[in-house]
PDB file of C-alpha atoms in Angstrom:
ATOM      1  CA  MET A 174     -16.425 -97.857  34.701  1.00 51.00           C
ATOM      2  CA  ALA A 175     -13.213 -95.925  35.312  1.00 56.00           C
ATOM      3  CA  ARG A 176     -12.829 -92.712  33.443  1.00 60.00           C
ATOM      4  CA  LYS A 177      -9.907 -92.349  31.146  1.00 58.00           C
ATOM      5  CA  PRO A 178      -7.417 -89.758  32.320  1.00 58.00           C
ATOM      6  CA  LYS A 179      -7.628 -86.559  30.324  1.00 57.00           C
ATOM      7  CA  LYS A 180      -4.691 -85.865  28.092  1.00 56.00           C
ATOM      8  CA  LYS A 181      -2.792 -82.798  29.052  1.00 56.00           C
ATOM      9  CA  ALA A 182      -2.751 -80.147  26.373  1.00 53.00           C
ATOM     10  CA  VAL A 183       0.697 -79.821  24.956  1.00 53.00           C
ATOM     11  CA  LYS A 184       1.685 -76.208  24.575  1.00 54.00           C
ATOM     12  CA  LYS A 185       3.182 -75.433  21.238  1.00 54.00           C
ATOM     13  CA  ILE A 186       6.460 -73.601  21.332  1.00 52.00           C
ATOM     14  CA  VAL A 187       6.394 -70.713  18.901  1.00 49.00           C
ATOM     15  CA  SER A 188       9.850 -69.738  17.833  1.00 51.00           C
ATOM     16  CA  GLN A 189      10.440 -66.099  17.063  1.00 54.00           C
ATOM     17  CA  PRO A 190      12.788 -65.161  14.219  1.00 53.00           C
ATOM     18  CA  ARG A 191      16.261 -64.460  15.503  1.00 57.00           C
ATOM     19  CA  LYS A 192      17.209 -60.814  15.324  1.00 60.00           C
ATOM     20  CA  ALA A 193      20.599 -59.164  15.357  1.00 62.00           C
ATOM     21  CA  ARG A 194      21.313 -56.884  18.282  1.00 73.00           C
ATOM     22  CA  SER A 195      21.172 -53.131  18.043  1.00 75.00           C
ATOM     23  CA  LYS A 196      24.600 -51.609  17.354  1.00 81.00           C
ATOM     24  CA  PRO A 197      24.481 -47.902  18.258  1.00 84.00           C
ATOM     25  CA  ILE A 198      28.217 -47.377  17.733  1.00 90.00           C
ATOM     26  CA  TRP A 199      27.975 -48.566  14.128  1.00 88.00           C
ATOM     27  CA  ALA A 200      24.860 -46.439  13.683  1.00 87.00           C
ATOM     28  CA  LEU A 201      26.698 -43.317  14.875  1.00 93.00           C
ATOM     29  CA  LEU A 202      29.587 -44.068  12.504  1.00 95.00           C
ATOM     30  CA  PHE A 203      27.189 -44.304   9.559  1.00 92.00           C
ATOM     31  CA  PHE A 204      25.434 -41.091  10.618  1.00 94.00           C
ATOM     32  CA  ALA A 205      28.759 -39.264  10.890  1.00 96.00           C
ATOM     33  CA  LEU A 206      29.928 -40.586   7.519  1.00 96.00           C
ATOM     34  CA  ALA A 207      26.639 -39.578   5.887  1.00 96.00           C
ATOM     35  CA  ILE A 208      26.923 -36.012   7.255  1.00 96.00           C
ATOM     36  CA  LEU A 209      30.546 -35.657   6.150  1.00 96.00           C
ATOM     37  CA  ILE A 210      29.773 -36.922   2.653  1.00 96.00           C
ATOM     38  CA  PHE A 211      26.732 -34.668   2.306  1.00 96.00           C
ATOM     39  CA  VAL A 212      28.644 -31.557   3.366  1.00 96.00           C
ATOM     40  CA  ALA A 213      31.570 -32.438   1.097  1.00 96.00           C
ATOM     41  CA  ILE A 214      29.489 -33.003  -2.046  1.00 95.00           C
ATOM     42  CA  ALA A 215      27.140 -30.080  -1.357  1.00 94.00           C
ATOM     43  CA  ASP A 216      30.108 -27.711  -1.020  1.00 94.00           C
ATOM     44  CA  PHE A 217      32.090 -29.274  -3.856  1.00 93.00           C
ATOM     45  CA  ASP A 218      33.211 -27.275  -6.865  1.00 91.00           C
ATOM     46  CA  ILE A 219      35.428 -28.784  -9.535  1.00 90.00           C
ATOM     47  CA  SER A 220      37.996 -26.062  -8.849  1.00 90.00           C
ATOM     48  CA  GLN A 221      38.595 -27.702  -5.437  1.00 92.00           C
ATOM     49  CA  SER A 222      40.101 -30.846  -6.960  1.00 90.00           C
ATOM     50  CA  LYS A 223      43.748 -31.404  -7.785  1.00 90.00           C
ATOM     51  CA  GLN A 224      42.554 -33.299 -10.839  1.00 88.00           C
ATOM     52  CA  HIS A 225      41.373 -29.987 -12.313  1.00 85.00           C
ATOM     53  CA  THR A 226      43.845 -27.369 -11.093  1.00 84.00           C
ATOM     54  CA  THR A 227      47.256 -27.104  -9.435  1.00 85.00           C
ATOM     55  CA  GLU A 228      45.940 -24.528  -6.945  1.00 87.00           C
ATOM     56  CA  PRO A 229      42.669 -26.024  -5.675  1.00 88.00           C
ATOM     57  CA  GLU A 230      40.227 -24.122  -3.510  1.00 91.00           C
ATOM     58  CA  THR A 231      39.210 -25.405  -0.075  1.00 92.00           C
ATOM     59  CA  ASN A 232      36.337 -27.760   0.578  1.00 92.00           C
ATOM     60  CA  LEU A 233      34.525 -27.689   3.932  1.00 94.00           C
ATOM     61  CA  VAL A 234      35.722 -31.266   4.519  1.00 94.00           C
ATOM     62  CA  GLY A 235      39.245 -30.510   3.339  1.00 92.00           C
ATOM     63  CA  VAL A 236      41.337 -32.298   0.744  1.00 94.00           C
ATOM     64  CA  ILE A 237      39.746 -35.674   1.421  1.00 94.00           C
ATOM     65  CA  GLY A 238      36.282 -34.207   0.979  1.00 94.00           C
ATOM     66  CA  ALA A 239      37.235 -32.482  -2.272  1.00 94.00           C
ATOM     67  CA  GLU A 240      38.977 -35.448  -3.879  1.00 94.00           C
ATOM     68  CA  SER A 241      36.408 -38.029  -2.773  1.00 95.00           C
ATOM     69  CA  SER A 242      33.644 -35.762  -4.102  1.00 94.00           C
ATOM     70  CA  PHE A 243      35.427 -35.370  -7.432  1.00 94.00           C
ATOM     71  CA  TRP A 244      35.753 -39.121  -7.941  1.00 94.00           C
ATOM     72  CA  ALA A 245      32.225 -39.796  -6.671  1.00 95.00           C
ATOM     73  CA  PHE A 246      30.762 -37.348  -9.202  1.00 94.00           C
ATOM     74  CA  HIS A 247      33.130 -38.707 -11.850  1.00 94.00           C
ATOM     75  CA  PHE A 248      31.942 -42.307 -11.428  1.00 95.00           C
ATOM     76  CA  LEU A 249      28.325 -41.854 -10.230  1.00 94.00           C
ATOM     77  CA  GLY A 250      27.282 -38.425 -11.482  1.00 93.00           C
ATOM     78  CA  VAL A 251      24.324 -36.788  -9.750  1.00 93.00           C
ATOM     79  CA  ALA A 252      23.460 -40.146  -8.107  1.00 94.00           C
ATOM     80  CA  THR A 253      26.191 -39.220  -5.610  1.00 95.00           C
ATOM     81  CA  PHE A 254      23.586 -37.254  -3.666  1.00 95.00           C
ATOM     82  CA  LEU A 255      21.765 -40.504  -2.876  1.00 95.00           C
ATOM     83  CA  VAL A 256      24.803 -41.935  -1.074  1.00 95.00           C
ATOM     84  CA  PRO A 257      24.488 -39.951   2.206  1.00 96.00           C
ATOM     85  CA  ILE A 258      20.709 -40.599   2.280  1.00 94.00           C
ATOM     86  CA  TYR A 259      21.177 -44.358   2.022  1.00 94.00           C
ATOM     87  CA  LEU A 260      24.088 -44.349   4.485  1.00 93.00           C
ATOM     88  CA  CYS A 261      21.961 -42.496   7.012  1.00 91.00           C
ATOM     89  CA  TRP A 262      19.177 -45.074   6.675  1.00 87.00           C
ATOM     90  CA  ILE A 263      21.639 -47.960   7.003  1.00 87.00           C
ATOM     91  CA  GLY A 264      22.642 -46.285  10.272  1.00 87.00           C
ATOM     92  CA  VAL A 265      18.986 -46.413  11.340  1.00 84.00           C
ATOM     93  CA  ARG A 266      18.995 -50.137  10.541  1.00 82.00           C
ATOM     94  CA  PHE A 267      21.869 -50.613  12.983  1.00 82.00           C
ATOM     95  CA  LEU A 268      19.887 -48.852  15.706  1.00 81.00           C
ATOM     96  CA  ILE A 269      16.963 -51.265  15.547  1.00 78.00           C
ATOM     97  CA  GLN A 270      16.882 -55.035  15.947  1.00 70.00           C
ATOM     98  CA  GLN A 271      16.677 -56.788  12.592  1.00 67.00           C
ATOM     99  CA  GLU A 272      16.553 -60.301  11.240  1.00 68.00           C
ATOM    100  CA  PRO A 273      19.953 -61.713  10.196  1.00 58.00           C
ATOM    101  CA  ARG A 274      21.213 -60.598   6.791  1.00 75.00           C
ATOM    102  CA  LYS A 275      18.536 -57.888   6.468  1.00 78.00           C
ATOM    103  CA  ARG A 276      21.159 -55.181   6.988  1.00 76.00           C
ATOM    104  CA  PHE A 277      23.308 -56.735   4.295  1.00 83.00           C
ATOM    105  CA  MET A 278      20.345 -56.812   1.898  1.00 85.00           C
ATOM    106  CA  THR A 279      19.678 -53.154   2.683  1.00 84.00           C
ATOM    107  CA  ALA A 280      23.262 -52.192   1.856  1.00 86.00           C
ATOM    108  CA  LEU A 281      23.182 -54.247  -1.364  1.00 90.00           C
ATOM    109  CA  ALA A 282      19.859 -52.704  -2.437  1.00 91.00           C
ATOM    110  CA  ALA A 283      21.216 -49.217  -1.717  1.00 92.00           C
ATOM    111  CA  PHE A 284      24.294 -49.881  -3.863  1.00 93.00           C
ATOM    112  CA  LEU A 285      22.219 -51.191  -6.783  1.00 94.00           C
ATOM    113  CA  SER A 286      19.800 -48.260  -6.449  1.00 95.00           C
ATOM    114  CA  VAL A 287      22.646 -45.767  -6.762  1.00 95.00           C
ATOM    115  CA  LEU A 288      23.875 -47.556  -9.900  1.00 95.00           C
ATOM    116  CA  CYS A 289      20.362 -47.481 -11.389  1.00 96.00           C
ATOM    117  CA  ALA A 290      20.057 -43.769 -10.604  1.00 95.00           C
ATOM    118  CA  SER A 291      23.417 -43.174 -12.248  1.00 95.00           C
ATOM    119  CA  GLY A 292      22.373 -45.038 -15.397  1.00 94.00           C
ATOM    120  CA  LEU A 293      19.016 -43.253 -15.410  1.00 94.00           C
ATOM    121  CA  ALA A 294      20.739 -39.862 -15.335  1.00 92.00           C
ATOM    122  CA  ALA A 295      23.085 -40.858 -18.172  1.00 93.00           C
ATOM    123  CA  VAL A 296      20.253 -42.013 -20.436  1.00 92.00           C
ATOM    124  CA  ALA A 297      18.209 -38.907 -19.609  1.00 89.00           C
ATOM    125  CA  GLN A 298      21.109 -36.679 -20.628  1.00 88.00           C
ATOM    126  CA  VAL A 299      21.675 -38.464 -23.929  1.00 88.00           C
ATOM    127  CA  SER A 300      17.963 -38.364 -24.744  1.00 84.00           C
ATOM    128  CA  GLY A 301      18.042 -34.579 -24.340  1.00 76.00           C
ATOM    129  CA  ALA A 302      15.925 -34.392 -21.180  1.00 69.00           C
ATOM    130  CA  THR A 303      18.767 -32.771 -19.239  1.00 71.00           C
ATOM    131  CA  GLN A 304      21.902 -30.795 -20.030  1.00 73.00           C
ATOM    132  CA  VAL A 305      24.994 -30.250 -17.905  1.00 71.00           C
ATOM    133  CA  GLU A 306      25.614 -26.750 -19.265  1.00 73.00           C
ATOM    134  CA  GLY A 307      23.664 -24.203 -17.277  1.00 66.00           C
ATOM    135  CA  SER A 308      22.428 -26.770 -14.749  1.00 74.00           C
ATOM    136  CA  PHE A 309      22.806 -26.647 -10.982  1.00 78.00           C
ATOM    137  CA  PHE A 310      25.487 -29.373 -11.201  1.00 82.00           C
ATOM    138  CA  GLU A 311      27.594 -27.746 -13.912  1.00 83.00           C
ATOM    139  CA  ARG A 312      30.498 -26.960 -11.557  1.00 85.00           C
ATOM    140  CA  GLN A 313      30.494 -30.440  -9.995  1.00 86.00           C
ATOM    141  CA  LEU A 314      30.309 -32.897 -12.872  1.00 88.00           C
ATOM    142  CA  SER A 315      33.309 -34.032 -14.891  1.00 86.00           C
ATOM    143  CA  GLN A 316      31.735 -37.023 -16.691  1.00 87.00           C
ATOM    144  CA  GLY A 317      28.147 -36.008 -17.364  1.00 87.00           C
ATOM    145  CA  PHE A 318      25.026 -36.583 -15.281  1.00 89.00           C
ATOM    146  CA  GLY A 319      25.534 -40.332 -14.993  1.00 90.00           C
ATOM    147  CA  GLY A 320      29.281 -40.563 -14.553  1.00 92.00           C
ATOM    148  CA  VAL A 321      31.382 -43.475 -15.767  1.00 94.00           C
ATOM    149  CA  PHE A 322      29.161 -46.160 -14.206  1.00 95.00           C
ATOM    150  CA  GLY A 323      25.990 -44.545 -15.528  1.00 93.00           C
ATOM    151  CA  GLU A 324      27.329 -44.441 -19.067  1.00 94.00           C
ATOM    152  CA  LEU A 325      28.468 -48.052 -18.829  1.00 94.00           C
ATOM    153  CA  LEU A 326      25.162 -49.340 -17.451  1.00 94.00           C
ATOM    154  CA  GLY A 327      22.697 -47.131 -19.267  1.00 91.00           C
ATOM    155  CA  LEU A 328      24.397 -46.352 -22.570  1.00 92.00           C
ATOM    156  CA  SER A 329      26.620 -49.374 -23.216  1.00 93.00           C
ATOM    157  CA  LEU A 330      24.687 -52.275 -21.661  1.00 93.00           C
ATOM    158  CA  LEU A 331      21.016 -51.294 -21.977  1.00 93.00           C
ATOM    159  CA  GLN A 332      20.299 -48.609 -24.572  1.00 92.00           C
ATOM    160  CA  PRO A 333      21.735 -50.453 -27.623  1.00 91.00           C
ATOM    161  CA  TYR A 334      19.355 -53.370 -26.974  1.00 93.00           C
ATOM    162  CA  ILE A 335      16.151 -51.941 -25.485  1.00 93.00           C
ATOM    163  CA  GLY A 336      16.320 -48.308 -26.586  1.00 91.00           C
ATOM    164  CA  SER A 337      16.045 -45.099 -24.610  1.00 90.00           C
ATOM    165  CA  PHE A 338      12.528 -45.678 -23.287  1.00 92.00           C
ATOM    166  CA  GLY A 339      13.254 -49.276 -22.277  1.00 93.00           C
ATOM    167  CA  SER A 340      16.454 -48.205 -20.536  1.00 93.00           C
ATOM    168  CA  LEU A 341      14.732 -45.373 -18.672  1.00 93.00           C
ATOM    169  CA  PHE A 342      11.886 -47.675 -17.613  1.00 95.00           C
ATOM    170  CA  ILE A 343      14.092 -50.554 -16.415  1.00 95.00           C
ATOM    171  CA  LEU A 344      16.465 -48.242 -14.529  1.00 95.00           C
ATOM    172  CA  MET A 345      13.601 -46.325 -12.942  1.00 95.00           C
ATOM    173  CA  MET A 346      12.011 -49.582 -11.769  1.00 95.00           C
ATOM    174  CA  GLY A 347      15.363 -50.725 -10.381  1.00 94.00           C
ATOM    175  CA  LEU A 348      15.732 -47.462  -8.475  1.00 94.00           C
ATOM    176  CA  LEU A 349      12.167 -47.657  -7.159  1.00 93.00           C
ATOM    177  CA  ILE A 350      12.322 -51.299  -6.067  1.00 92.00           C
ATOM    178  CA  GLY A 351      15.759 -50.836  -4.506  1.00 91.00           C
ATOM    179  CA  SER A 352      14.564 -47.803  -2.565  1.00 90.00           C
ATOM    180  CA  ILE A 353      11.499 -49.697  -1.324  1.00 88.00           C
ATOM    181  CA  ILE A 354      13.748 -52.495  -0.040  1.00 86.00           C
ATOM    182  CA  VAL A 355      16.013 -49.950   1.658  1.00 85.00           C
ATOM    183  CA  PHE A 356      13.292 -47.902   3.348  1.00 84.00           C
ATOM    184  CA  SER A 357      10.683 -50.612   3.979  1.00 80.00           C
ATOM    185  CA  ASP A 358      11.000 -53.588   6.344  1.00 65.00           C
ATOM    186  CA  ASN A 359       8.521 -55.670   4.413  1.00 56.00           C
ATOM    187  CA  LEU A 360       8.229 -55.333   0.631  1.00 53.00           C
ATOM    188  CA  GLY A 361       5.137 -57.549   0.474  1.00 54.00           C
ATOM    189  CA  ARG A 362       3.384 -55.499   3.154  1.00 55.00           C
ATOM    190  CA  PHE A 363       4.221 -52.324   1.257  1.00 54.00           C
ATOM    191  CA  LEU A 364       2.767 -53.726  -1.982  1.00 61.00           C
ATOM    192  CA  ASP A 365      -0.385 -54.815  -0.124  1.00 64.00           C
ATOM    193  CA  TYR A 366      -0.666 -51.301   1.267  1.00 59.00           C
ATOM    194  CA  LEU A 367      -0.454 -49.803  -2.237  1.00 64.00           C
ATOM    195  CA  GLN A 368      -3.049 -52.284  -3.506  1.00 75.00           C
ATOM    196  CA  ASN A 369      -5.471 -51.457  -0.681  1.00 75.00           C
ATOM    197  CA  LEU A 370      -4.878 -47.755  -1.249  1.00 72.00           C
ATOM    198  CA  TYR A 371      -5.755 -48.168  -4.922  1.00 74.00           C
ATOM    199  CA  ARG A 372      -8.903 -50.162  -4.081  1.00 79.00           C
ATOM    200  CA  ASN A 373     -10.081 -47.527  -1.615  1.00 78.00           C
ATOM    201  CA  PHE A 374      -9.449 -44.813  -4.179  1.00 74.00           C
ATOM    202  CA  SER A 375     -11.270 -46.643  -6.986  1.00 71.00           C
ATOM    203  CA  ASP A 376     -14.331 -47.518  -4.858  1.00 65.00           C
TER     204      ASP A 376
END
């Protein structure tokens, strides 16, 4: 009796997720922008802005650095210091290959995190946890710790409905989750890591 011919094993084609190419030029631009912004806001004093005096002092990044710092502190408050950190990490994202739209999600999460930090600072100031007078940021802030956006988000949209504690908690969670998305490639993997860390600690 003739043997039946053996069926050839069909190799399965495993498709890898498409990744965007590395873009070192864009990465360098983000790094340079992050450094310029950090130097400008770190050196900023309100006396350097034309919005405050007719004879402004000089910022290390010049007139553009002084005026952009003034408006950044005016709208975002102390959350301005997060901007160069997130920009630098977005630059890192452009250096490595990533899945499509992941860089966009990183930028969006960074933006929302800065807003949450701004609102958090505004609520903290109103609750009495912080004061502008006598603080390290006294000569930089023109609209309180949270700036215009922080007051709008934290004091106008959240605090009247969920109170100070609820506002602080929601904004802190938004800042934490946004930062995890920015600095971690895989949110689920990060949460699994925290869960395993807790289990090892509790055992």
